[in-house]
XYZ file of C-alpha atoms in Angstrom:
531
model
C 25.713 -16.818 13.684
C 23.024 -19.499 13.692
C 20.760 -20.706 16.452
C 18.476 -23.643 17.149
C 14.918 -22.388 17.068
C 12.375 -22.864 19.829
C 9.003 -22.303 18.118
C 7.107 -19.339 19.504
C 3.789 -20.326 21.041
C 1.237 -17.531 20.406
C -1.349 -16.449 22.934
C -3.804 -14.971 20.446
C -5.374 -16.066 17.163
C -4.272 -14.072 14.137
C -5.170 -13.904 10.461
C -2.159 -13.197 8.265
C -2.375 -12.181 4.614
C 0.865 -12.800 2.728
C 0.993 -10.796 -0.505
C 3.634 -11.055 -3.213
C 3.603 -7.934 -5.432
C 3.229 -7.972 -9.170
C 6.328 -7.639 -11.306
C 6.548 -5.033 -14.009
C 6.789 -6.944 -17.282
C 10.366 -7.625 -18.285
C 12.576 -9.994 -20.226
C 12.761 -12.514 -17.392
C 9.048 -12.930 -16.747
C 8.494 -14.844 -20.034
C 4.983 -13.373 -20.078
C 4.495 -13.674 -23.840
C 4.613 -17.468 -23.465
C 1.690 -17.655 -21.030
C -1.144 -17.297 -23.587
C 0.282 -20.345 -25.379
C -0.001 -22.470 -22.256
C -2.973 -24.033 -20.528
C -3.348 -22.211 -17.206
C -0.044 -20.408 -16.658
C -0.262 -16.861 -15.294
C 3.152 -16.264 -13.670
C 6.792 -17.321 -13.902
C 7.756 -18.933 -10.555
C 6.211 -19.196 -7.084
C 7.815 -16.709 -4.658
C 9.977 -19.017 -2.560
C 10.782 -16.579 0.259
C 7.301 -15.512 1.298
C 6.027 -19.104 1.048
C 8.705 -20.105 3.569
C 7.562 -17.291 5.862
C 3.960 -18.465 5.471
C 5.027 -21.963 6.527
C 7.088 -20.579 9.434
C 4.179 -18.714 11.018
C 2.477 -20.355 14.033
C 0.371 -23.336 12.979
C -2.614 -22.044 14.960
C -2.785 -18.867 12.873
C -4.847 -18.615 9.703
C -2.677 -17.790 6.689
C -3.826 -16.666 3.262
C -1.450 -16.149 0.310
C -1.985 -13.973 -2.769
C 0.473 -13.745 -5.664
C -0.518 -10.575 -7.489
C 1.172 -11.859 -10.637
C -1.826 -14.212 -10.822
C -4.618 -12.203 -9.198
C -4.737 -9.061 -7.069
C -5.501 -9.083 -3.382
C -9.072 -7.854 -2.919
C -10.502 -5.464 -0.381
C -12.134 -8.497 1.236
C -8.668 -10.062 1.657
C -7.417 -6.969 3.471
C -10.526 -6.766 5.621
C -10.142 -10.438 6.589
C -6.554 -10.001 7.797
C -5.120 -8.804 11.085
C -1.638 -8.433 9.580
C -0.464 -8.051 5.964
C 3.039 -9.351 5.156
C 4.807 -8.335 1.927
C 8.153 -9.324 0.409
C 9.895 -8.394 -2.819
C 12.842 -6.976 -4.716
C 13.778 -3.399 -5.598
C 12.040 -3.584 -8.964
C 8.743 -4.260 -7.144
C 9.058 -1.225 -4.862
C 6.099 0.778 -6.273
C 3.828 -2.265 -6.041
C 5.067 -3.052 -2.511
C 4.218 0.435 -1.303
C 0.837 0.262 -3.020
C -0.032 -2.907 -1.068
C 0.982 -1.110 2.135
C -1.322 1.776 1.284
C -4.298 -0.512 0.602
C -3.745 -2.408 3.850
C -3.526 0.819 5.842
C -6.824 2.001 4.359
C -8.378 -0.941 6.161
C -6.458 -0.177 9.372
C -4.239 -3.286 9.163
C -0.734 -3.775 10.545
C 1.750 -4.114 7.671
C 5.096 -5.918 7.713
C 7.752 -6.171 5.017
C 10.710 -8.509 4.678
C 12.880 -9.817 1.869
C 15.829 -8.608 -0.200
C 14.677 -5.069 -0.993
C 13.976 -3.909 2.541
C 17.034 -5.782 3.829
C 19.211 -3.838 1.404
C 17.415 -0.488 1.670
C 15.148 -0.093 4.719
C 14.798 3.605 3.862
C 12.725 2.650 0.794
C 9.778 1.720 3.031
C 9.124 4.497 5.587
C 5.369 3.878 5.768
C 5.355 0.191 6.717
C 4.578 -0.573 10.364
C 7.063 -3.439 10.807
C 10.376 -3.916 8.986
C 12.084 -7.311 8.932
C 15.713 -6.796 7.954
C 17.847 -9.818 7.120
C 17.154 -13.509 6.743
C 14.861 -15.835 8.666
C 15.981 -15.972 12.284
C 15.611 -14.259 15.636
C 14.118 -11.158 14.006
C 11.349 -13.345 12.568
C 10.543 -14.803 15.978
C 10.513 -11.324 17.513
C 8.240 -10.024 14.780
C 5.832 -12.945 15.234
C 5.732 -12.245 18.974
C 4.991 -8.586 18.284
C 2.143 -9.491 15.927
C 0.770 -11.836 18.583
C 0.805 -9.242 21.350
C -0.302 -6.166 19.368
C -3.619 -5.868 17.570
C -3.281 -2.206 16.582
C -0.854 -0.388 14.322
C 2.181 1.050 16.149
C 2.582 4.803 16.565
C 5.959 4.639 14.828
C 7.764 2.118 12.669
C 9.231 -0.928 14.446
C 12.345 -2.618 13.066
C 13.438 -6.227 13.609
C 16.964 -7.043 12.405
C 18.302 -10.597 12.249
C 21.355 -11.192 14.424
C 21.121 -14.993 14.559
C 20.037 -16.641 11.320
C 18.016 -19.830 11.267
C 20.067 -22.640 9.686
C 18.741 -23.610 6.275
C 18.463 -27.149 7.649
C 15.669 -25.869 9.925
C 13.738 -24.014 7.220
C 10.180 -25.318 6.867
C 8.954 -26.755 3.594
C 7.462 -23.807 1.660
C 3.678 -23.551 1.940
C 3.016 -25.196 -1.422
C -0.524 -26.010 -0.292
C -1.308 -22.296 -0.619
C -0.430 -22.140 -4.337
C -1.623 -23.719 -7.567
C 1.587 -24.870 -9.274
C -0.259 -25.307 -12.574
C -0.467 -21.516 -12.824
C 3.327 -21.121 -12.923
C 5.698 -21.480 -15.872
C 8.015 -23.542 -13.673
C 8.551 -24.358 -10.011
C 11.589 -23.570 -7.865
C 13.582 -24.828 -4.911
C 16.505 -23.580 -2.826
C 19.502 -25.688 -1.819
C 22.001 -23.039 -0.717
C 22.270 -19.339 0.098
C 25.237 -17.087 -0.624
C 28.047 -16.968 -3.184
C 31.847 -17.029 -2.702
C 32.533 -14.524 -5.487
C 32.485 -10.720 -5.325
C 31.302 -9.521 -8.728
C 31.257 -5.726 -8.635
C 27.598 -5.304 -9.631
C 26.107 -8.026 -7.371
C 24.575 -7.554 -3.908
C 24.289 -11.263 -3.024
C 27.523 -11.547 -0.958
C 26.536 -8.622 1.256
C 22.945 -9.765 1.695
C 23.553 -13.498 2.141
C 27.282 -13.991 2.683
C 30.181 -15.526 0.785
C 30.206 -18.902 2.549
C 27.214 -20.774 1.119
C 24.779 -22.081 3.725
C 23.171 -25.386 2.846
C 20.183 -27.645 3.259
C 20.887 -31.374 3.738
C 19.980 -33.525 0.715
C 17.160 -35.219 2.631
C 15.502 -31.857 3.152
C 15.710 -31.009 -0.547
C 14.143 -34.373 -1.410
C 11.354 -33.781 1.121
C 10.584 -30.448 -0.567
C 10.524 -32.113 -3.971
C 8.106 -34.721 -2.644
C 5.867 -32.008 -1.211
C 5.909 -30.175 -4.532
C 5.060 -33.302 -6.494
C 2.110 -33.984 -4.187
C 0.619 -30.657 -5.287
C 1.059 -31.444 -9.003
C 3.766 -32.038 -11.563
C 5.362 -28.675 -12.456
C 7.376 -30.183 -15.341
C 10.482 -28.124 -14.563
C 12.130 -27.023 -11.316
C 14.688 -24.229 -11.052
C 17.270 -24.179 -8.262
C 17.141 -20.530 -7.238
C 20.506 -20.677 -5.453
C 22.691 -17.643 -6.077
C 25.344 -20.125 -7.212
C 24.288 -23.782 -7.313
C 27.928 -24.897 -7.350
C 29.183 -22.414 -4.745
C 30.119 -25.426 -2.606
C 30.977 -28.209 -5.037
C 31.537 -30.855 -2.398
C 28.004 -30.254 -1.116
C 26.588 -30.455 -4.646
C 28.401 -33.766 -5.157
C 26.633 -35.047 -2.046
C 23.250 -33.742 -3.182
C 23.238 -35.058 -6.752
C 22.996 -38.813 -5.969
C 19.837 -38.012 -3.982
C 18.393 -36.078 -6.932
C 19.248 -38.942 -9.288
C 17.574 -41.444 -6.965
C 14.513 -39.181 -6.627
C 14.172 -38.873 -10.396
C 14.459 -42.632 -10.882
C 11.932 -43.408 -8.134
C 9.419 -40.964 -9.551
C 9.919 -41.681 -13.247
C 11.863 -38.503 -14.087
C 8.828 -36.220 -13.715
C 10.749 -32.947 -14.114
C 13.690 -31.251 -15.745
C 16.064 -29.397 -13.433
C 17.686 -26.032 -14.107
C 20.099 -23.954 -12.047
C 22.316 -20.878 -11.945
C 26.061 -21.435 -11.712
C 29.371 -19.839 -12.566
C 30.933 -20.665 -15.909
C 33.867 -22.489 -14.296
C 31.510 -25.321 -13.378
C 32.455 -26.585 -16.847
C 35.804 -27.653 -15.329
C 34.138 -30.277 -13.122
C 33.339 -33.248 -15.411
C 32.299 -35.591 -12.577
C 29.801 -33.055 -11.327
C 28.498 -32.405 -14.853
C 28.004 -36.116 -15.469
C 25.976 -36.403 -12.269
C 23.931 -33.342 -13.219
C 23.222 -34.951 -16.568
C 22.085 -38.123 -14.796
C 19.817 -36.026 -12.553
C 18.327 -34.489 -15.720
C 19.625 -30.941 -15.471
C 18.773 -29.504 -18.883
C 19.468 -25.776 -18.448
C 22.174 -23.796 -16.664
C 22.182 -20.012 -16.351
C 25.702 -18.544 -16.389
C 26.469 -14.910 -15.742
C 28.903 -14.480 -18.606
C 28.219 -10.690 -18.633
C 30.691 -9.917 -21.445
C 33.027 -11.818 -23.775
C 35.715 -9.129 -23.332
C 38.642 -10.101 -21.094
C 39.457 -6.604 -19.813
C 35.816 -6.015 -18.967
C 35.585 -9.226 -16.928
C 38.631 -8.206 -14.926
C 37.213 -4.736 -14.329
C 34.007 -6.137 -12.755
C 35.859 -8.739 -10.627
C 34.641 -11.636 -12.752
C 38.029 -13.251 -13.396
C 36.608 -16.700 -12.643
C 35.005 -16.555 -16.105
C 38.533 -16.593 -17.533
C 39.651 -19.895 -16.004
C 38.955 -21.529 -19.386
C 37.925 -20.130 -22.785
C 34.292 -19.068 -22.574
C 33.250 -20.778 -25.812
C 34.909 -24.017 -24.653
C 32.984 -23.851 -21.384
C 29.679 -23.413 -23.224
C 30.480 -26.302 -25.553
C 31.260 -28.449 -22.501
C 27.848 -27.773 -20.972
C 26.255 -28.608 -24.317
C 28.086 -31.957 -24.434
C 26.380 -32.881 -21.168
C 22.973 -31.968 -22.592
C 22.679 -28.590 -20.862
C 21.482 -25.585 -22.801
C 23.216 -22.436 -21.567
C 21.308 -19.265 -20.724
C 23.526 -16.234 -20.246
C 23.549 -12.835 -18.650
C 25.048 -10.010 -20.738
C 25.670 -6.452 -19.494
C 26.013 -3.378 -21.705
C 27.299 -0.074 -20.331
C 30.474 -1.227 -18.588
C 33.306 1.273 -18.246
C 35.410 -0.795 -20.640
C 32.805 -0.695 -23.431
C 33.763 0.871 -26.757
C 31.632 1.762 -29.787
C 32.432 -1.737 -31.116
C 31.250 -3.636 -28.023
C 27.793 -4.288 -29.444
C 29.219 -5.938 -32.555
C 31.540 -8.098 -30.446
C 28.628 -9.223 -28.298
C 26.604 -10.198 -31.361
C 29.571 -12.105 -32.753
C 29.885 -13.908 -29.418
C 26.192 -14.805 -29.561
C 26.672 -16.212 -33.059
C 29.733 -18.261 -32.076
C 28.314 -19.520 -28.785
C 24.901 -20.503 -30.185
C 23.275 -19.498 -26.886
C 19.595 -18.933 -27.707
C 18.525 -16.957 -24.626
C 20.605 -14.127 -23.168
C 19.439 -11.477 -20.714
C 21.005 -8.536 -22.539
C 20.718 -5.899 -19.862
C 21.797 -2.305 -19.430
C 24.092 -1.818 -16.425
C 22.242 -0.661 -13.317
C 23.906 -0.040 -9.950
C 22.169 -1.834 -7.091
C 22.541 -0.502 -3.534
C 24.993 -2.335 -1.265
C 27.288 -3.342 -4.123
C 30.913 -2.383 -4.816
C 29.669 -0.832 -8.080
C 27.255 1.454 -6.224
C 29.938 2.612 -3.805
C 32.472 3.249 -6.566
C 30.058 5.218 -8.720
C 28.851 7.180 -5.704
C 32.445 8.220 -4.945
C 32.922 9.187 -8.594
C 29.688 11.176 -8.700
C 28.286 8.904 -11.420
C 24.985 7.837 -9.863
C 22.165 9.679 -11.577
C 18.382 9.592 -11.643
C 15.678 10.853 -13.946
C 12.215 9.921 -15.124
C 13.257 9.072 -18.646
C 16.621 7.431 -17.973
C 17.052 3.712 -18.541
C 19.803 3.373 -15.903
C 21.108 5.122 -12.800
C 24.686 4.919 -14.139
C 26.480 7.800 -15.848
C 28.226 5.805 -18.582
C 31.638 6.707 -19.954
C 30.230 6.465 -23.478
C 27.410 8.881 -24.381
C 24.128 7.783 -22.817
C 22.131 7.633 -26.062
C 24.886 5.636 -27.738
C 24.828 3.009 -24.967
C 21.040 2.707 -25.071
C 21.104 2.348 -28.850
C 23.824 -0.307 -28.555
C 21.572 -2.231 -26.173
C 18.584 -1.881 -28.490
C 20.594 -3.020 -31.526
C 21.893 -6.066 -29.644
C 18.457 -7.117 -28.364
C 16.633 -6.671 -31.659
C 19.357 -8.410 -33.674
C 19.838 -11.298 -31.216
C 16.109 -12.062 -31.250
C 15.426 -11.558 -34.918
C 13.458 -14.781 -35.601
C 15.809 -16.368 -38.113
C 18.951 -15.698 -36.056
C 17.280 -16.971 -32.888
C 15.998 -20.140 -34.559
C 19.481 -20.827 -35.953
C 20.812 -20.960 -32.401
C 17.939 -23.123 -31.221
C 18.528 -25.424 -34.205
C 22.145 -25.844 -33.122
C 21.052 -26.875 -29.633
C 18.382 -29.223 -30.956
C 21.083 -30.975 -32.968
C 24.112 -30.731 -30.670
C 22.780 -30.332 -27.089
C 19.371 -31.948 -26.565
C 20.471 -35.371 -27.977
C 23.187 -35.510 -25.287
C 20.586 -35.711 -22.516
C 19.789 -39.057 -20.954
C 16.870 -40.973 -22.404
C 14.169 -40.704 -19.772
C 11.420 -43.347 -19.472
C 7.848 -42.899 -20.607
C 6.735 -43.201 -17.006
C 3.213 -42.492 -15.686
C 4.568 -39.254 -14.207
C 5.609 -38.072 -17.662
C 2.854 -39.403 -19.910
C -0.154 -38.953 -17.661
C -3.444 -37.925 -19.246
C -3.018 -34.478 -17.679
C 0.456 -34.018 -19.171
C -0.691 -35.222 -22.585
C -3.604 -32.745 -22.569
C -1.230 -29.999 -21.466
C 1.258 -30.807 -24.245
C -1.419 -31.000 -26.942
C -2.918 -27.682 -25.807
C 0.457 -25.941 -25.943
C 1.327 -27.469 -29.307
C -2.051 -26.477 -30.761
C -1.693 -22.913 -29.500
C 1.833 -22.638 -30.886
C 0.813 -23.931 -34.321
C -2.227 -21.641 -34.510
C -1.119 -18.453 -32.760
C 2.369 -18.441 -34.257
C 2.033 -20.626 -37.350
C -1.217 -19.013 -38.540
C -1.539 -15.640 -36.821
C 2.102 -14.796 -36.016
C 3.981 -12.017 -37.800
C 6.997 -14.309 -38.212
C 5.052 -17.429 -39.259
C 7.125 -18.160 -42.365
C 10.307 -18.365 -40.316
C 8.455 -20.439 -37.718
C 7.345 -23.048 -40.245
C 10.885 -23.435 -41.607
C 11.843 -24.505 -38.098
C 8.664 -26.340 -37.083
C 7.750 -28.452 -40.111
C 10.864 -30.698 -40.068
C 10.459 -31.178 -36.291
C 6.826 -32.235 -36.707
C 7.811 -34.710 -39.431
C 10.501 -36.298 -37.263
C 8.444 -36.273 -34.056
C 10.639 -33.833 -32.123
C 7.597 -32.461 -30.325
C 9.185 -31.724 -26.951
C 11.938 -29.645 -28.557
C 9.430 -27.879 -30.791
C 7.293 -26.904 -27.786
C 10.340 -25.586 -25.909
C 11.545 -23.510 -28.853
C 8.026 -22.320 -29.678
C 7.296 -21.122 -26.135
C 10.608 -19.529 -25.212
C 11.326 -18.247 -28.704
C 7.942 -16.554 -28.946
C 8.569 -14.560 -25.786
C 12.056 -13.525 -26.904
C 10.874 -12.434 -30.337
C 7.852 -10.499 -29.060
C 9.863 -8.862 -26.287
C 12.547 -7.741 -28.742
C 9.884 -6.271 -31.026
C 8.589 -4.252 -28.065
C 12.135 -3.095 -27.302
C 12.472 -1.896 -30.883
C 9.342 0.228 -30.390
C 10.683 1.669 -27.132
C 8.011 -0.079 -25.050
C 10.344 -1.976 -22.714
C 13.018 -0.779 -20.286
C 16.671 -1.434 -21.057
C 17.532 -2.304 -17.451
C 15.554 -5.245 -16.160
C 16.515 -4.404 -12.561
C 14.886 -0.999 -12.546
C 11.957 0.047 -14.677
C 11.797 3.664 -15.801
C 10.164 5.766 -13.091
C 7.283 7.151 -15.120
C 6.263 3.668 -16.297
C 6.229 2.170 -12.815
C 4.061 5.039 -11.596
C 1.504 4.273 -14.276
C 1.538 0.508 -13.705
C 1.492 0.780 -9.919
């Protein structure tokens, strides 16, 4: 259900500290690229908690801290009347640590977001729990914070029954963040996904019928973002950007017009199912809007495995043909890969590496299977008695293959896929066969401003020195970089240098056993130390 919102008018002034917890380092944070950049300290702004910050009463003072950039201080906690936290399961130790620090100062604490919505029992010590999406529960929680200045005697829960339409979501509080400190910016167009992949909790958290923002609202958010600075790249964080293709067809002309009016200031990226490759009209419009990257959850190249995890929609056309189609429209594919499925055999690792070679996908999130709560996978494994825990385990799944064999298969795949020469071969393919298919964007003031030129020169200089001079794979780097410098392919060189450096360094850490094999759940003993 949805409802038209009547804004709550508070009776009392309040100071609200919104804190987003630090992530444990993982494949997806791209943290090894940050030292090569000018001011970057984190991957993306946290969209959800910035929307909450914007939704709070305008008369209240709101302060935002992203602990991926800098930690909330004792002075921050002392300043606040209420501390609001949001995050995912992987951030659970950090979330509870923030709660503890706030309680030391006697502050009311509230938590919302995907983790507590999926597993309220994870957070027994928070004062207020917000379960579900923005809606009537949010209004009720705001009223409670207005009327109560002291911590409650027992935990109070607010559960959304009537969701706020996405069309009524406020523009995220971009004025509270410094976009220059993020690798890229993000925006949301829709919520929910029509598919029911066995391992995914999105349909149960957000529904199977995608809810949408009108195109004008998306454009207004882009304008607000651009007013705060040019992020260079914007990622649509939708669970499935093309979950409602008719709606995407209506949105894209607005994105094209926005890019043209503003001189194509940014590249767009999104997450979509592989069968988007069967929609040439949509792909042509995405190309015109300057979508340069699409993340596809391929998961596995094995047909039986895709059927077993309810991912048959990846079989509507040959996977390699779909990837080649995206490449023809100038879109580099990023892929999810899962190891540890019930259908895996001792040869699965070799077949995955062969798929990587044939597909020429540079970046793949090769991830050990982990069962998330509120998924069909969790329920099935629970019935089978195959959910396990342990300080030194990389996954909560009891695999059908021997545990050590699965972990070694993952490690072999990661280290081989991101061996510098093999990785650069795949990037070279995309530089020759994908990037040239993108539209030729103008050298507009938004793209070639003095600030952007300084930023590009700083990144290029850092790449050439830190990798080309100091790097432990510098010979391989120069084989790739020297021809690109000679031919002036600077933008491609910067992209490959930044992303490739993170992938190579991360894989080297995996080889030394320093990184977790499941990027959804860090090993328990490591999170205790880092929390």
